[in-house]
XYZ file of N, CA and C in Angstrom:
450
model
N -2.891 -16.278 1.657
C -2.081 -15.925 0.578
C -0.970 -17.537 0.637
N -1.136 -17.870 1.799
C -0.154 -19.134 1.696
C -0.719 -20.149 0.854
N -2.188 -20.162 0.921
C -2.878 -21.465 0.054
C -2.634 -20.952 -1.358
N -2.920 -19.419 -1.796
C -2.306 -19.186 -3.051
C -1.181 -19.442 -3.736
N 0.056 -19.402 -2.894
C 1.485 -19.665 -3.103
C 1.401 -20.984 -3.334
N 0.790 -21.936 -2.133
C 0.715 -23.541 -2.512
C 0.222 -23.919 -3.426
N -0.899 -23.187 -4.381
C -1.579 -23.531 -5.450
C -0.530 -23.571 -6.642
N -0.089 -22.519 -6.549
C 0.964 -21.983 -7.697
C 2.255 -23.132 -7.814
N 2.439 -23.734 -6.583
C 3.137 -24.736 -6.518
C 2.807 -25.636 -7.114
N 1.545 -25.760 -7.096
C 1.027 -27.655 -7.211
C 0.379 -27.116 -8.765
N 0.377 -25.989 -9.655
C 0.092 -25.723 -11.077
C 1.551 -26.341 -11.474
N 2.958 -26.017 -11.036
C 3.896 -26.300 -11.729
C 4.330 -27.912 -11.604
N 4.068 -28.561 -9.992
C 4.448 -29.502 -9.644
C 3.713 -30.669 -10.570
N 2.362 -30.437 -10.930
C 1.437 -31.089 -11.548
C 1.484 -30.896 -13.085
N 2.492 -30.417 -13.706
C 2.536 -29.870 -14.975
C 1.316 -29.655 -15.613
N 0.487 -28.774 -14.760
C -0.829 -28.463 -15.242
C -0.996 -26.909 -15.964
N 0.191 -26.248 -15.525
C 0.017 -24.830 -15.575
C 1.234 -24.128 -15.122
N 0.899 -22.666 -14.968
C 2.177 -22.272 -14.860
C 2.454 -21.706 -13.180
N 3.218 -21.154 -12.598
C 3.183 -20.931 -11.029
C 2.495 -19.637 -10.529
N 1.064 -19.904 -10.772
C 0.127 -19.008 -10.210
C -1.074 -19.626 -9.628
N -1.386 -19.116 -8.482
C -2.748 -19.640 -7.593
C -3.480 -18.497 -7.156
N -4.404 -18.567 -6.764
C -5.343 -17.578 -6.408
C -6.451 -17.898 -5.657
N -6.981 -17.513 -4.381
C -8.083 -17.907 -3.784
C -8.820 -16.743 -3.316
N -10.255 -17.018 -3.799
C -11.382 -15.975 -3.260
C -11.609 -16.280 -2.056
N -12.073 -15.198 -0.911
C -12.377 -15.184 0.164
C -13.539 -14.560 0.647
N -14.567 -14.787 1.315
C -15.707 -14.176 1.667
C -16.066 -14.409 3.316
N -16.033 -13.355 4.054
C -16.146 -13.312 5.558
C -15.482 -14.262 6.159
N -13.977 -14.251 5.524
C -12.907 -15.094 6.148
C -13.383 -16.930 5.877
N -14.027 -17.010 4.824
C -13.896 -18.546 4.355
C -13.723 -18.681 2.631
N -13.148 -19.579 2.587
C -12.430 -19.709 1.097
C -13.947 -20.426 0.522
N -14.281 -19.319 -0.493
C -15.117 -19.732 -1.716
C -14.883 -20.066 -2.883
N -13.450 -20.077 -3.299
C -13.073 -20.445 -4.694
C -11.831 -20.614 -4.557
N -10.975 -21.333 -4.834
C -9.272 -21.284 -5.404
C -9.168 -21.971 -6.367
N -7.914 -21.683 -7.012
C -7.465 -22.403 -8.330
C -6.302 -22.035 -8.557
N -5.537 -23.066 -9.183
C -3.987 -22.306 -10.049
C -4.315 -22.595 -11.702
N -3.493 -21.990 -11.999
C -3.187 -21.797 -13.658
C -3.681 -22.953 -14.077
N -4.445 -23.320 -15.049
C -4.524 -24.397 -15.821
C -4.427 -24.178 -17.439
N -3.566 -22.877 -17.743
C -3.589 -22.875 -19.387
C -2.658 -24.432 -19.803
N -2.104 -24.956 -19.531
C -0.992 -26.059 -20.246
C -2.124 -27.309 -20.203
N -2.777 -27.642 -18.919
C -3.412 -28.631 -19.342
C -5.038 -28.467 -19.707
N -5.392 -27.391 -19.718
C -6.440 -27.183 -20.506
C -6.344 -26.483 -22.039
N -5.195 -26.066 -22.468
C -5.032 -25.323 -23.659
C -5.890 -24.383 -23.837
N -5.918 -23.822 -22.694
C -7.024 -22.431 -22.783
C -6.314 -21.437 -21.973
N -5.936 -20.339 -22.980
C -5.051 -19.042 -22.777
C -5.562 -18.454 -21.585
N -6.962 -18.433 -21.361
C -7.638 -17.723 -20.657
C -7.706 -18.467 -18.952
N -7.265 -19.460 -18.665
C -7.236 -20.431 -17.580
C -6.163 -19.790 -16.841
N -6.097 -18.836 -16.175
C -5.586 -17.810 -15.328
C -5.681 -18.152 -14.155
N -5.165 -18.255 -13.344
C -5.369 -18.767 -11.513
C -6.595 -17.745 -11.238
N -6.360 -16.545 -11.471
C -7.252 -15.744 -10.981
C -8.959 -16.158 -11.683
N -8.891 -16.045 -13.028
C -10.557 -16.558 -13.538
C -10.614 -17.834 -13.032
N -9.819 -18.785 -12.718
C -10.413 -19.957 -12.336
C -11.027 -19.798 -11.136
N -10.459 -19.135 -10.290
C -10.780 -19.154 -8.712
C -12.085 -18.203 -8.816
N -12.359 -17.249 -9.875
C -13.743 -16.476 -9.694
C -14.663 -17.370 -10.516
N -14.415 -18.096 -11.041
C -15.422 -19.240 -11.809
C -15.745 -19.875 -10.697
N -15.031 -20.855 -9.629
C -15.251 -21.479 -8.626
C -15.921 -20.476 -7.625
N -15.544 -19.629 -7.510
C -16.313 -18.704 -6.352
C -17.770 -18.543 -7.067
N -18.205 -18.001 -7.807
C -19.164 -17.652 -8.914
C -20.094 -18.855 -8.891
N -19.499 -20.073 -9.228
C -20.267 -21.292 -9.046
C -21.105 -21.634 -7.923
N -19.751 -21.664 -6.791
C -20.192 -22.150 -5.312
C -21.349 -20.999 -5.031
N -21.168 -19.666 -5.118
C -22.093 -18.846 -4.389
C -23.251 -18.657 -5.395
N -23.209 -18.907 -6.921
C -24.636 -19.105 -7.275
C -24.994 -17.276 -8.029
N -23.589 -16.741 -8.208
C -24.045 -15.467 -8.478
C -22.639 -14.604 -9.154
N -22.862 -13.861 -10.071
C -22.151 -13.660 -10.862
C -21.220 -12.283 -10.349
N -21.837 -11.613 -9.371
C -21.117 -11.079 -8.403
C -20.228 -11.274 -7.270
N -19.346 -10.901 -6.867
C -18.227 -11.329 -5.820
C -18.269 -10.094 -4.700
N -19.280 -9.636 -4.982
C -19.149 -7.996 -3.845
C -18.908 -8.791 -2.474
N -18.346 -8.224 -1.868
C -18.120 -8.895 -0.518
C -16.847 -9.576 -0.308
N -16.469 -9.811 -1.288
C -15.262 -11.177 -1.305
C -13.693 -10.162 -1.582
N -12.708 -10.908 -1.514
C -11.598 -10.665 -1.754
C -10.822 -11.505 -2.241
N -9.657 -11.307 -3.185
C -8.970 -12.242 -3.616
C -7.396 -12.235 -3.374
N -6.905 -13.174 -2.902
C -5.472 -13.429 -3.139
C -4.634 -14.411 -4.051
N -4.173 -13.365 -4.972
C -3.160 -14.061 -5.624
C -1.871 -14.197 -5.776
N -0.977 -15.240 -5.809
C 0.110 -15.508 -5.857
C 1.122 -14.151 -6.566
N 0.601 -13.627 -7.807
C 1.227 -12.943 -8.708
C 0.415 -11.796 -8.598
N 1.070 -10.602 -9.027
C 0.101 -9.312 -9.389
C -0.489 -9.683 -10.655
N -2.226 -9.496 -10.816
C -2.802 -9.681 -11.747
C -2.364 -9.558 -13.136
N -2.572 -9.947 -14.081
C -2.170 -9.469 -15.572
C -3.443 -8.803 -15.698
N -3.425 -7.888 -16.888
C -4.476 -7.039 -17.533
C -5.837 -8.298 -17.676
N -5.761 -9.233 -18.352
C -6.758 -9.842 -18.389
C -7.439 -10.126 -16.849
N -6.716 -10.785 -15.812
C -7.174 -11.028 -14.667
C -7.791 -9.698 -13.936
N -7.004 -8.798 -13.846
C -7.353 -7.287 -13.556
C -8.809 -7.121 -13.821
N -9.113 -7.224 -15.142
C -10.149 -6.695 -15.932
C -11.223 -7.607 -15.335
N -10.959 -9.121 -15.374
C -11.909 -10.067 -14.442
C -12.354 -9.598 -12.928
N -11.384 -9.144 -12.254
C -11.567 -9.038 -10.904
C -12.485 -7.761 -10.921
N -12.540 -6.947 -11.647
C -13.305 -5.775 -11.707
C -14.742 -5.984 -11.987
N -14.763 -6.939 -13.180
C -16.087 -7.110 -13.699
C -16.623 -8.062 -12.318
N -16.101 -8.789 -11.698
C -16.705 -9.750 -10.655
C -16.789 -9.059 -9.697
N -16.749 -7.251 -9.543
C -16.777 -7.269 -8.093
C -16.119 -7.283 -7.157
N -15.166 -7.575 -7.148
C -14.595 -7.872 -5.681
C -13.969 -7.096 -5.077
N -13.990 -6.770 -3.920
C -13.570 -5.637 -2.891
C -12.197 -5.334 -2.777
N -11.261 -6.304 -2.989
C -10.110 -6.101 -2.736
C -8.843 -7.236 -3.396
N -7.890 -6.726 -3.520
C -6.888 -7.255 -4.151
C -5.633 -7.464 -3.349
N -5.217 -8.761 -2.966
C -3.798 -8.999 -2.342
C -2.904 -9.717 -3.093
N -1.445 -9.492 -3.569
C -0.825 -10.145 -4.123
C 0.296 -10.331 -3.541
N 1.300 -11.512 -4.263
C 2.549 -11.965 -3.640
C 3.483 -11.075 -4.480
N 4.288 -12.058 -5.653
C 4.681 -11.465 -6.154
C 4.738 -10.639 -7.350
N 5.379 -9.559 -7.802
C 5.178 -8.427 -8.711
C 5.170 -8.649 -9.896
N 4.516 -7.813 -10.746
C 4.781 -8.102 -12.287
C 6.333 -7.902 -12.583
N 7.154 -7.337 -12.021
C 8.133 -7.237 -12.219
C 9.061 -8.560 -11.786
N 8.621 -9.240 -10.941
C 8.967 -10.529 -10.547
C 8.594 -11.642 -11.775
N 7.405 -11.370 -12.185
C 6.892 -12.442 -13.413
C 7.931 -12.260 -14.432
N 8.338 -10.765 -15.092
C 8.579 -10.581 -16.099
C 10.273 -11.185 -15.891
N 10.666 -11.465 -15.004
C 12.245 -12.032 -14.640
C 11.942 -13.514 -15.279
N 11.128 -14.247 -15.108
C 10.900 -15.533 -15.246
C 10.268 -15.937 -16.385
N 9.832 -14.738 -17.518
C 9.377 -15.083 -18.741
C 7.979 -14.862 -18.673
N 7.377 -14.254 -17.996
C 5.760 -13.937 -18.406
C 5.856 -12.082 -17.949
N 5.687 -11.559 -19.036
C 5.894 -10.140 -19.306
C 4.631 -9.803 -19.919
N 3.614 -8.749 -19.349
C 2.522 -8.262 -19.658
C 3.022 -6.980 -20.103
N 4.015 -6.244 -20.459
C 4.217 -4.860 -21.063
C 3.537 -4.581 -22.108
N 3.510 -5.621 -23.233
C 2.700 -5.372 -24.663
C 1.432 -5.303 -24.432
N 0.885 -6.004 -23.462
C -0.669 -5.745 -22.948
C -1.197 -4.420 -22.560
N -0.389 -4.089 -21.643
C -0.450 -2.904 -20.966
C -0.724 -1.855 -22.234
N 0.581 -1.957 -23.029
C 0.775 -0.960 -23.726
C -0.122 -0.748 -24.921
N -0.791 -1.852 -25.440
C -1.748 -2.030 -26.376
C -2.879 -1.714 -25.934
N -3.387 -1.803 -24.670
C -4.725 -1.685 -24.197
C -4.481 0.149 -24.527
N -3.731 0.875 -24.302
C -3.677 2.195 -24.364
C -3.808 3.046 -25.748
N -3.281 1.919 -26.937
C -3.517 2.327 -28.426
C -5.172 2.514 -28.746
N -5.590 3.124 -29.602
C -6.776 3.389 -30.387
C -6.713 2.012 -31.131
N -8.204 1.653 -31.209
C -8.038 0.026 -31.953
C -7.260 -0.027 -33.029
N -7.669 0.992 -34.224
C -6.930 0.965 -35.694
C -5.368 0.964 -35.184
N -4.695 1.098 -34.125
C -3.234 1.193 -34.192
C -2.803 0.009 -33.265
N -3.803 -1.161 -33.098
C -3.359 -2.191 -32.038
C -2.633 -3.189 -33.041
N -1.809 -4.371 -32.392
C -1.098 -4.924 -33.412
C -2.189 -6.008 -33.648
N -3.029 -6.424 -33.409
C -4.041 -7.251 -33.887
C -4.893 -6.253 -34.287
N -5.322 -6.422 -35.733
C -6.076 -5.477 -36.468
C -7.710 -5.648 -35.785
N -8.186 -4.533 -35.650
C -9.802 -4.835 -35.555
C -10.520 -4.096 -36.434
N -11.766 -4.567 -36.760
C -12.455 -3.736 -37.802
C -14.147 -4.021 -37.319
N -14.725 -3.135 -37.179
C -16.170 -3.283 -37.045
C -17.081 -3.849 -38.295
N -17.831 -4.676 -37.769
C -18.672 -5.162 -38.923
C -20.147 -5.335 -38.268
N -21.201 -5.126 -38.940
C -22.563 -5.385 -38.998
C -22.715 -4.617 -37.581
N -22.441 -3.264 -37.325
C -22.719 -2.888 -36.076
C -24.042 -2.507 -35.956
N -24.968 -1.811 -37.197
C -26.410 -1.495 -37.121
C -26.578 -2.856 -36.897
N -26.762 -3.778 -37.324
C -27.515 -5.587 -37.309
C -27.453 -5.935 -35.989
N -26.054 -5.733 -35.266
C -25.969 -5.913 -33.684
C -26.568 -5.198 -32.960
N -27.058 -4.156 -33.191
C -27.653 -2.919 -32.182
C -28.470 -3.301 -31.706
N -29.659 -4.516 -32.738
C -30.600 -4.779 -32.151
C -30.893 -5.670 -31.028
N -29.863 -6.177 -30.558
C -29.847 -7.229 -29.501
C -29.735 -6.147 -28.252
N -28.965 -4.928 -28.545
C -28.683 -3.852 -27.152
C -30.028 -3.173 -27.185
N -30.645 -3.098 -28.230
C -31.922 -2.169 -28.066
C -33.106 -3.126 -27.533
N -32.887 -4.520 -27.720
C -34.175 -5.555 -27.325
C -33.807 -5.633 -25.341
N -32.703 -5.445 -25.335
C -32.168 -5.672 -23.832
C -32.422 -4.604 -23.091
N -32.049 -3.351 -23.959
C -32.283 -2.039 -22.872
C -33.806 -2.012 -22.933
N -34.654 -2.607 -23.491
C -36.097 -2.248 -23.228
C -36.928 -3.494 -22.107
N -36.210 -4.340 -22.010
C -36.492 -5.302 -21.090
C -36.916 -4.697 -19.572
N -37.948 -5.244 -18.905
C -38.022 -4.452 -17.581
C -37.640 -5.415 -16.495
N -37.402 -6.502 -16.947
C -36.731 -7.609 -16.067
C -35.128 -7.733 -16.294
N -34.579 -7.024 -17.015
C -32.970 -6.773 -16.986
C -32.212 -6.533 -15.793
N -31.041 -7.692 -15.760
C -30.038 -7.534 -14.670
C -28.996 -6.507 -14.886
N -28.892 -5.604 -14.079
C -27.861 -4.383 -14.244
C -26.449 -5.288 -13.745
N -25.382 -4.802 -14.725
C -24.071 -5.446 -14.706
C -23.219 -4.416 -14.691
């Protein structure tokens, strides 16, 4: 966790991102680490946890991080939490709470509220388009004998 905290400080001291750091560990060894790089990369998805997951997956050569744990300097936001679940990390450790982040201007409350709403009631309009046409890719994938389960 101290490494994740140090990375959060690096993010702000180098003006590359917001004060968040994350470290992915497998069997006691760091396999991926990163800080938030939203500002330097102009990428709203470049949160510390997502960056650390990408680094760990690249190093391990696998999209699954089963057997790994993540240490985050802050409680993961909804996007990062989803990425952690998709990566199949075994455990999450965090330092600052979402309430702590809220006090310094980082609030995820609106995202949590939006997720609970049906698509038509969300702030950003959602419309289904060409569903039947797009379904062909799902049918083809489902029929592949060599498909990788996710």
